[in-house]
Short mmCIF file of C-alpha atoms in Angstrom, two decimals:
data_model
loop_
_atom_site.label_atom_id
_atom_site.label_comp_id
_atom_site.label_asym_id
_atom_site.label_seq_id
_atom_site.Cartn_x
_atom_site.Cartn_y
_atom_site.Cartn_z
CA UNK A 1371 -36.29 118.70 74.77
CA UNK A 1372 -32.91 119.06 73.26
CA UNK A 1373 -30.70 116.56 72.62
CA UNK A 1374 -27.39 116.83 73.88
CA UNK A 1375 -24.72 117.60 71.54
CA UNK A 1376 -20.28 118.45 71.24
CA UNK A 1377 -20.73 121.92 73.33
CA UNK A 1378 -24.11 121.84 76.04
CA UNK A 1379 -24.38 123.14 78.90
CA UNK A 1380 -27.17 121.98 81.72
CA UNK A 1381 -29.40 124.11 82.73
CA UNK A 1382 -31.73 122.30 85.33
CA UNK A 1383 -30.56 122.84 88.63
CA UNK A 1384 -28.21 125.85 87.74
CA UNK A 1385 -28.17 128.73 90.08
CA UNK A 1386 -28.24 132.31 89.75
CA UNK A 1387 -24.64 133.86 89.36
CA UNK A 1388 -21.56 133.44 87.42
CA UNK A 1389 -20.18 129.84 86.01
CA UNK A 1390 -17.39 128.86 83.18
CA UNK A 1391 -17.64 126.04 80.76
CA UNK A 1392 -14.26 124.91 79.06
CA UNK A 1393 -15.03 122.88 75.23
CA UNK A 1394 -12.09 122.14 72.61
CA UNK A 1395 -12.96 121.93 69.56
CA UNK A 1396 -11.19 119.82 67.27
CA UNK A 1397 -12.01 118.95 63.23
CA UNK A 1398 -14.36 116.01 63.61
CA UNK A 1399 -16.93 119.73 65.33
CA UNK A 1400 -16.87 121.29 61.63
CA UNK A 1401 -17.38 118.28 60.03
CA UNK A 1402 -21.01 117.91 61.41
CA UNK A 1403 -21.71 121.07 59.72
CA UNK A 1404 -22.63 120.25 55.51
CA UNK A 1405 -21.05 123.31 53.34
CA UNK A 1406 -18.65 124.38 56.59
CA UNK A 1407 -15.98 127.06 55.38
CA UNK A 1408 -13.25 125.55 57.87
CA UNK A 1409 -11.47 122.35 56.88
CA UNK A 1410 -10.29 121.65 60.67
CA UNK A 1411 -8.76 122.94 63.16
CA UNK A 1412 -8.35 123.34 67.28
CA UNK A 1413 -10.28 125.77 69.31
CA UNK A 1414 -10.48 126.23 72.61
CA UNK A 1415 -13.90 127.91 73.87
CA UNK A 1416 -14.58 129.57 76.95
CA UNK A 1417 -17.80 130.18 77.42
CA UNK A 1418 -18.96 132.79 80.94
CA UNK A 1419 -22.29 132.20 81.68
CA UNK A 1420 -24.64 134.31 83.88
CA UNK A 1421 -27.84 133.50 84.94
CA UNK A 1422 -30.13 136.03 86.69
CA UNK A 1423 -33.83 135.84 87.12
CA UNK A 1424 -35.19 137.22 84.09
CA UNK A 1425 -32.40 135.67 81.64
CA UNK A 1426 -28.84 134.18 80.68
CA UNK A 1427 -25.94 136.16 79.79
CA UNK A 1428 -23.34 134.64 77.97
CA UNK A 1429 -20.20 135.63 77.09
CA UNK A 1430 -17.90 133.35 74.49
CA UNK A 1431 -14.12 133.20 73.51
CA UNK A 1432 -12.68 131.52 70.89
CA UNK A 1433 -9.13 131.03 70.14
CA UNK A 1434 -6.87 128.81 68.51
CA UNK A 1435 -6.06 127.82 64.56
CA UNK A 1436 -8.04 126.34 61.86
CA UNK A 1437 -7.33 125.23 58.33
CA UNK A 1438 -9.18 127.32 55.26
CA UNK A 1439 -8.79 126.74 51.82
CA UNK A 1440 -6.49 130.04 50.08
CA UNK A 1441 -9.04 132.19 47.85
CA UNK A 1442 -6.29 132.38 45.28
CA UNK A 1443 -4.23 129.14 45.18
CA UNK A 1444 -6.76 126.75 46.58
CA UNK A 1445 -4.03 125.06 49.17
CA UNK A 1446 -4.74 124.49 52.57
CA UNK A 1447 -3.31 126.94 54.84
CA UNK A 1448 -3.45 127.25 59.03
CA UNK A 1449 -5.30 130.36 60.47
CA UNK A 1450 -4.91 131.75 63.33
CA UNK A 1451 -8.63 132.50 65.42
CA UNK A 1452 -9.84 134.55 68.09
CA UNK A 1453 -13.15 136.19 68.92
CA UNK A 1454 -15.40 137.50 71.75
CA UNK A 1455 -18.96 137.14 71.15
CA UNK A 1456 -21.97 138.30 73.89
CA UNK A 1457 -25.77 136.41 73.63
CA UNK A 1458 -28.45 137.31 75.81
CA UNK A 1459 -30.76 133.95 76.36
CA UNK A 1460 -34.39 135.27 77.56
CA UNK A 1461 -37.18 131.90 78.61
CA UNK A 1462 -40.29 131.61 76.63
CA UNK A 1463 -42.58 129.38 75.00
CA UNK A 1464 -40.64 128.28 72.00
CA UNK A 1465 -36.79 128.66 70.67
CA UNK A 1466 -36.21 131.79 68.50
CA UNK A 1467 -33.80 133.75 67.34
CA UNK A 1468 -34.63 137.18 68.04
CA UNK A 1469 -31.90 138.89 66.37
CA UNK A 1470 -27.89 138.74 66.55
CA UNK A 1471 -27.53 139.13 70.29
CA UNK A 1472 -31.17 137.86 71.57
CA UNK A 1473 -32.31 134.45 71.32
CA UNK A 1474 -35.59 132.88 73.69
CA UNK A 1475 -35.22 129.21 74.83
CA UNK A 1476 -38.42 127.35 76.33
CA UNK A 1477 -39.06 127.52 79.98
CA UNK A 1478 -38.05 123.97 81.40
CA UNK A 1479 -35.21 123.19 79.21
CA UNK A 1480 -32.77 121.01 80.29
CA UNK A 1481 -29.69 121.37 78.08
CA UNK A 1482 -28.69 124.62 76.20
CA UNK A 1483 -26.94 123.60 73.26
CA UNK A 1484 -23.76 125.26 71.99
CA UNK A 1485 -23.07 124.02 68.59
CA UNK A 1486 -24.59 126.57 66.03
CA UNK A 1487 -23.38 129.51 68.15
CA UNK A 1488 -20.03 128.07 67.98
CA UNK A 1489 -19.93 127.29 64.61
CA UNK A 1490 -21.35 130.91 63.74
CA UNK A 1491 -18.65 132.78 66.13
CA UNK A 1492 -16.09 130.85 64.52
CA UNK A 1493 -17.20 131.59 60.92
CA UNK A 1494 -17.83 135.31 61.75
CA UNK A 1495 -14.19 135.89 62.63
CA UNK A 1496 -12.88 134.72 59.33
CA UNK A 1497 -10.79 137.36 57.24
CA UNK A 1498 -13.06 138.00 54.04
CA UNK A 1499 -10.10 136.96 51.79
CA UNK A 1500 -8.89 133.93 52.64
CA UNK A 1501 -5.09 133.68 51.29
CA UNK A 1502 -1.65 132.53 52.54
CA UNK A 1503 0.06 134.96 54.42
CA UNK A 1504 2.81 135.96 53.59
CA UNK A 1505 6.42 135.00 55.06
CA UNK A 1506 9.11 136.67 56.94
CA UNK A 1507 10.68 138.30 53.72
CA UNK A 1508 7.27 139.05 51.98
CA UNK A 1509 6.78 136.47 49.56
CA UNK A 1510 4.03 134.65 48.83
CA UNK A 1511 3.35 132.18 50.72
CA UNK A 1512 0.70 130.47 47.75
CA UNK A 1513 1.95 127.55 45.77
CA UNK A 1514 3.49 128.73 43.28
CA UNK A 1515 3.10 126.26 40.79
CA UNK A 1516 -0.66 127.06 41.06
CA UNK A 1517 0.23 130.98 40.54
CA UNK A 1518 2.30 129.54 37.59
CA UNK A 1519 -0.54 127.76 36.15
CA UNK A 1520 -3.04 131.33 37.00
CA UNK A 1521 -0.97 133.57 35.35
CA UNK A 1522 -0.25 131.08 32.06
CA UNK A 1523 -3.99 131.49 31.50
CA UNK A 1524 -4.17 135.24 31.92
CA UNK A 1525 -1.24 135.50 29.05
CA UNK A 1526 -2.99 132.96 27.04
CA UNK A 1527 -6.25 135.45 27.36
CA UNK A 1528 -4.03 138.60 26.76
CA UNK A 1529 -2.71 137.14 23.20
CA UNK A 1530 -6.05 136.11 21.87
CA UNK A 1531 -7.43 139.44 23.09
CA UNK A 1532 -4.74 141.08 21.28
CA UNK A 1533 -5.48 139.22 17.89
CA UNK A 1534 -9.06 140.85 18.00
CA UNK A 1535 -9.51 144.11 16.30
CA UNK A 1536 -12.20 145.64 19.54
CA UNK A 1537 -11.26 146.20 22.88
CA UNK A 1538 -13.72 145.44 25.10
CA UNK A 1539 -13.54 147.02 28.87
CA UNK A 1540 -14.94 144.51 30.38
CA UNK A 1541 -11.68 142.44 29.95
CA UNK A 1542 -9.81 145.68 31.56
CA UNK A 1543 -11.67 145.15 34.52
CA UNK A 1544 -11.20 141.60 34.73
CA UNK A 1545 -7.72 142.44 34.40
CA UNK A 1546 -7.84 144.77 37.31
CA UNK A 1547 -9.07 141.82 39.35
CA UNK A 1548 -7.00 139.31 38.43
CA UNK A 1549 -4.25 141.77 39.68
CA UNK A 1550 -5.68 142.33 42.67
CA UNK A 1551 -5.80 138.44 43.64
CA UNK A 1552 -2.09 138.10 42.91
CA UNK A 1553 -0.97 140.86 44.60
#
């Protein structure tokens, strides 16, 4: 049997049709998770579930802010979240995961935990670069002491690549990236 956990929702007794479930999620959620890509935060999670015969639909919103660490300056910086995920829940024998969208949950179940599929919707709607943005005039909204301290080692590697008599275009390239971060 499951154990209950932060977001469950009870299955025995639950009849066919539509019903809501309301969670917040606060910082001490992504905490439980080891290696967890979001520092804190507060989400609030709506979660429409429909049960027919056959299976559960369920339909999940997330929204609210959470706290990543910036890709390029390595400061903590507020995001704002939201995200609309669908999971079909089919009864069976066993839990699986059947793919993205289909998992099976054992006939008899009482509780149908929340957690992972939380913690996965909420880490599927993060940006794939992670930086400040940026502020009402355009600047950078990094620490710039930290961009100070980035670029002073890309002019220290200029100069000593200078000084050498090959150029080598793998440098060029790392160049090109280290561009691309700042900008």
């Amino acid at each position: 049997m499951m154990k209950a956990g932060h977001c469950t929702i009870p299955l025995t007794g639950l009849k066919e049709g539509s019903h809501n479930y309301r969670f917040k999620i606060e910082s001490d959620f992504f905490a439980l998770f080891e290696g967890s890509e979001i520092a804190g935060g507060e989400l609030a999670v709506e979660v429409n579930l429909v049960k027919r015969s056959s299976h559960l639909e369920l339909l999940f919103s997330l929204a609210g802010s959470v706290q990543l660490l910036c890709d390029r300056c390595l400061e903590p910086f507020t995001y704002s979240l939201e995200s609309q995920n669908r999971i079909y829940a089919r009864f069976g024998d066993h839990f699986e995961e059947y793919d993205d969208e289909v998992i099976m949950i054992p006939w008899g179940e009482a509780y149908l935990l929340l957690d992972q599929l939380i913690y996965e919707f909420a880490h599927l709607a993060l940006p794939i670069r992670r930086n400040h943005p940026e502020g009402i005039e355009g600047e950078n909204g990094c620490d710039p002491e930290m961009l100070a301290r980035i670029s002073g080692v890309a002019d220290n590697g200029e100069t000593e690549r200078e000084e050498g008599t090959e150029s080598n275009p793998v440098w060029k390239r790392l160049e090109g990236l280290k561009d691309d971060l700042l900008n």
